[in-house]
Structure formats: C-alpha cells, structure tokens
C-alpha positions as a Python dict, from the first residue, in 0.01 Angstrom:
ca = {
    (1, 'M'): (0, 0, 0),
    (2, 'S'): (-47, -204, 309),
    (3, 'L'): (102, -545, 368),
    (4, 'F'): (-243, -702, 385),
    (5, 'A'): (-342, -569, 42),
    (6, 'L'): (-15, -686, -104),
    (7, 'L'): (-52, -1038, 40),
    (8, 'S'): (-414, -1068, -63),
    (9, 'T'): (-324, -968, -420),
    (10, 'A'): (-35, -1216, -426),
    (11, 'V'): (-270, -1494, -319),
    (12, 'A'): (-573, -1388, -523),
    (13, 'I'): (-403, -1382, -862),
    (14, 'P'): (-263, -1740, -848),
    (15, 'L'): (-593, -1857, -701),
    (16, 'C'): (-783, -1706, -996),
    (17, 'I'): (-540, -1861, -1245),
    (18, 'A'): (-574, -2201, -1077),
    (19, 'S'): (-954, -2170, -1080),
    (20, 'I'): (-957, -2085, -1450),
    (21, 'M'): (-723, -2375, -1530),
    (22, 'F'): (-941, -2615, -1330),
    (23, 'F'): (-1253, -2492, -1509),
    (24, 'L'): (-1088, -2537, -1853),
    (25, 'F'): (-969, -2886, -1755),
    (26, 'F'): (-1322, -2973, -1641),
    (27, 'L'): (-1472, -2854, -1973),
    (28, 'K'): (-1216, -3052, -2172),
    (29, 'A'): (-1288, -3368, -1970),
    (30, 'K'): (-1664, -3333, -2027),
    (31, 'S'): (-1606, -3278, -2400),
    (32, 'S'): (-1384, -3586, -2413),
    (33, 'E'): (-1650, -3796, -2239),
    (34, 'R'): (-1913, -3682, -2491),
    (35, 'K'): (-1685, -3769, -2783),
    (36, 'K'): (-1615, -4114, -2638),
    (37, 'A'): (-1987, -4177, -2595),
    (38, 'Q'): (-2054, -4070, -2956),
    (39, 'L'): (-1774, -4294, -3087),
    (40, 'E'): (-1903, -4590, -2887),
    (41, 'Q'): (-2255, -4532, -3020),
    (42, 'R'): (-2125, -4519, -3379),
    (43, 'R'): (-1922, -4838, -3322),
    (44, 'Q'): (-2229, -5018, -3190),
    (45, 'E'): (-2434, -4900, -3489),
    (46, 'R'): (-2169, -5028, -3733),
    (47, 'Q'): (-2149, -5358, -3546),
    (48, 'S'): (-2527, -5404, -3559),
    (49, 'K'): (-2525, -5322, -3933),
    (50, 'R'): (-2252, -5582, -3990),
    (51, 'E'): (-2442, -5843, -3791),
    (52, 'S'): (-2761, -5777, -3982),
    (53, 'A'): (-2570, -5798, -4312),
    (54, 'R'): (-2413, -6126, -4202),
    (55, 'A'): (-2748, -6264, -4100),
    (56, 'S'): (-2895, -6178, -4439),
    (57, 'D'): (-2595, -6326, -4626),
    (58, 'S'): (-2639, -6703, -4608),
    (59, 'S'): (-2299, -6778, -4765),
    (60, 'F'): (-2101, -6605, -4488),
    (61, 'A'): (-1889, -6820, -4261),
    (62, 'P'): (-1687, -6672, -3973),
    (63, 'G'): (-1315, -6671, -4041),
    (64, 'M'): (-1359, -6718, -4417),
    (65, 'A'): (-1057, -6534, -4560),
    (66, 'F'): (-1009, -6710, -4893),
    (67, 'A'): (-1213, -6847, -5180),
    (68, 'S'): (-1396, -7155, -5066),
    (69, 'V'): (-1686, -7374, -5160),
    (70, 'P'): (-1906, -7518, -4885),
    (71, 'A'): (-1902, -7896, -4879),
    (72, 'S'): (-2234, -8067, -4940),
    (73, 'G'): (-2439, -8072, -4621),
    (74, 'D'): (-2172, -7887, -4419),
    (75, 'S'): (-2183, -7528, -4307),
    (76, 'V'): (-1801, -7513, -4275),
    (77, 'P'): (-1627, -7404, -4596),
    (78, 'E'): (-1395, -7651, -4763),
    (79, 'F'): (-1052, -7530, -4877),
    (80, 'R'): (-969, -7565, -5243),
    (81, 'P'): (-636, -7460, -5394),
    (82, 'L'): (-645, -7156, -5619),
    (83, 'S'): (-553, -7378, -5912),
    (84, 'F'): (-899, -7531, -5869),
    (85, 'Y'): (-1056, -7196, -5961),
    (86, 'I'): (-796, -7064, -6207),
    (87, 'E'): (-680, -7320, -6456),
    (88, 'K'): (-336, -7236, -6592),
    (89, 'P'): (-173, -7418, -6879),
    (90, 'R'): (97, -7639, -6732),
    (91, 'L'): (409, -7742, -6916),
    (92, 'D'): (523, -8095, -6850),
    (93, 'L'): (895, -8067, -6924),
    (94, 'H'): (1004, -8368, -6725),
    (95, 'G'): (772, -8637, -6852),
    (96, 'G'): (575, -8672, -6529),
    (97, 'A'): (492, -8516, -6196),
    (98, 'H'): (743, -8525, -5915),
    (99, 'P'): (584, -8627, -5584),
    (100, 'I'): (570, -8369, -5309),
    (101, 'S'): (787, -8590, -5090),
    (102, 'E'): (1093, -8488, -5297),
    (103, 'I'): (1091, -8134, -5155),
    (104, 'P'): (1357, -8107, -4884),
    (105, 'G'): (1261, -7935, -4560),
    (106, 'M'): (905, -8074, -4543),
    (107, 'D'): (824, -8330, -4279),
    (108, 'L'): (583, -8618, -4330),
    (109, 'H'): (304, -8447, -4137),
    (110, 'V'): (314, -8141, -4363),
    (111, 'Q'): (330, -8358, -4677),
    (112, 'R'): (16, -8544, -4570),
    (113, 'A'): (-165, -8219, -4492),
    (114, 'L'): (-72, -8072, -4831),
    (115, 'T'): (-188, -8391, -5004),
    (116, 'E'): (-524, -8359, -4828),
    (117, 'L'): (-546, -7999, -4955),
    (118, 'G'): (-492, -8114, -5312),
    (119, 'Y'): (-121, -8043, -5358),
    (120, 'T'): (47, -8365, -5469),
    (121, 'S'): (340, -8261, -5689),
    (122, 'V'): (649, -8044, -5680),
    (123, 'E'): (518, -7855, -5984),
    (124, 'Q'): (210, -7738, -5792),
    (125, 'V'): (420, -7609, -5501),
    (126, 'A'): (660, -7433, -5741),
    (127, 'Q'): (365, -7244, -5895),
    (128, 'W'): (227, -7115, -5566),
    (129, 'G'): (148, -6745, -5552),
    (130, 'R'): (105, -6518, -5253),
    (131, 'A'): (-260, -6614, -5207),
    (132, 'D'): (-172, -6984, -5196),
    (133, 'V'): (109, -6915, -4947),
    (134, 'R'): (-126, -6716, -4721),
    (135, 'A'): (-396, -6983, -4735),
    (136, 'V'): (-159, -7274, -4668),
    (137, 'S'): (17, -7077, -4395),
    (138, 'A'): (-313, -7009, -4221),
    (139, 'L'): (-439, -7365, -4254),
    (140, 'L'): (-121, -7541, -4145),
    (141, 'G'): (1, -7282, -3896),
    (142, 'V'): (337, -7254, -4071),
    (143, 'D'): (524, -6926, -4117),
    (144, 'A'): (469, -6779, -4465),
    (145, 'G'): (836, -6680, -4484),
    (146, 'L'): (937, -7043, -4435),
    (147, 'I'): (702, -7153, -4712),
    (148, 'E'): (838, -6895, -4956),
    (149, 'S'): (1205, -6921, -4866),
    (150, 'K'): (1230, -7298, -4826),
    (151, 'W'): (947, -7498, -4980),
    (152, 'I'): (884, -7294, -5294),
    (153, 'A'): (1254, -7223, -5350),
    (154, 'N'): (1342, -7591, -5310),
    (155, 'A'): (1057, -7696, -5539),
    (156, 'R'): (1173, -7455, -5810),
    (157, 'M'): (1531, -7570, -5766),
    (158, 'L'): (1423, -7933, -5808),
    (159, 'L'): (1239, -7847, -6128),
    (160, 'S'): (1536, -7657, -6270),
    (161, 'V'): (1779, -7941, -6192),
    (162, 'A'): (1558, -8231, -6300),
}
C-alpha cells in the first residue's frame, strides 16, 4: 500500500465521522427548534384561553388569592377575615375580650392594620389558621413564620395565663 493511500484513508475516515456527527447535530438542533415553536404555540393558546375565561368571569380580580367580597361600587376586592365566612362557637373563659394591643411583639402600626382588617382581640389572633396567616402575611408584608412563631404563640400564651 502506498503512502498516499494510507494518508488519504487516515484523513478520510475522521472526516466522514466528523461529517456524520455534524449532520446528526444539525438534525437535533432543527428538532429542538420545532419543539420550542410547538411549546410556545401551546403556551400562547393556553394564555388566550385564560384571558377569554377571565373576560367572561366578571367576578375575577387580578391578584385575588383568598376569599373576598367586592365592596359596593368598587372593583377591588375587600378583605374579610375567615371568621366572617365561617362562624365558630367561641368560648369566653375570661369574661371579656382582651385587646390586640396586649400581644407582645406587635408594633402600633401592625395593631392598627389588624384592627382595620377586623381583628380586634387576642382571642381572634389565637384562633388564626394557616389561611388567616397567609392572608395577613400577604396584606401586611410580614413574614408568615413571624406571625406563627411570635404573634399567635404570644396570643395563646396570654389566653392560657389570663
């Protein structure tokens, strides 16, 4: 075998392998582009369906994540505590409601905001569930862990001591 034939074979085989690899890479890239286009089209279809459903639903308000009742004449939902919707029997063991200002760890600004939301007593704060904590956390911008570990715990402690 001549040196030329040997060199041409040594160059031709890697060149063929590289060509095949490039062709496979090209096919995979085209397939990936088609899949991305299909996914984008499906996403746009779902988005248009959601928008049409929202437009047909007159009670929808953007950002509405909890039970709410629109105020009269307003399009913005008004927050109501869950106790407004679910009436639980309440035991009055201490002869009267303790004001929310007795809870340690709450500043005056937070106390006023909670009063505006309808929470006026320690008993109400002590009975908060996860949904109340999420709603108050979202409305006041306070960490839910702080609400559970400090406010509710202190409210329950006050009720057990009093």
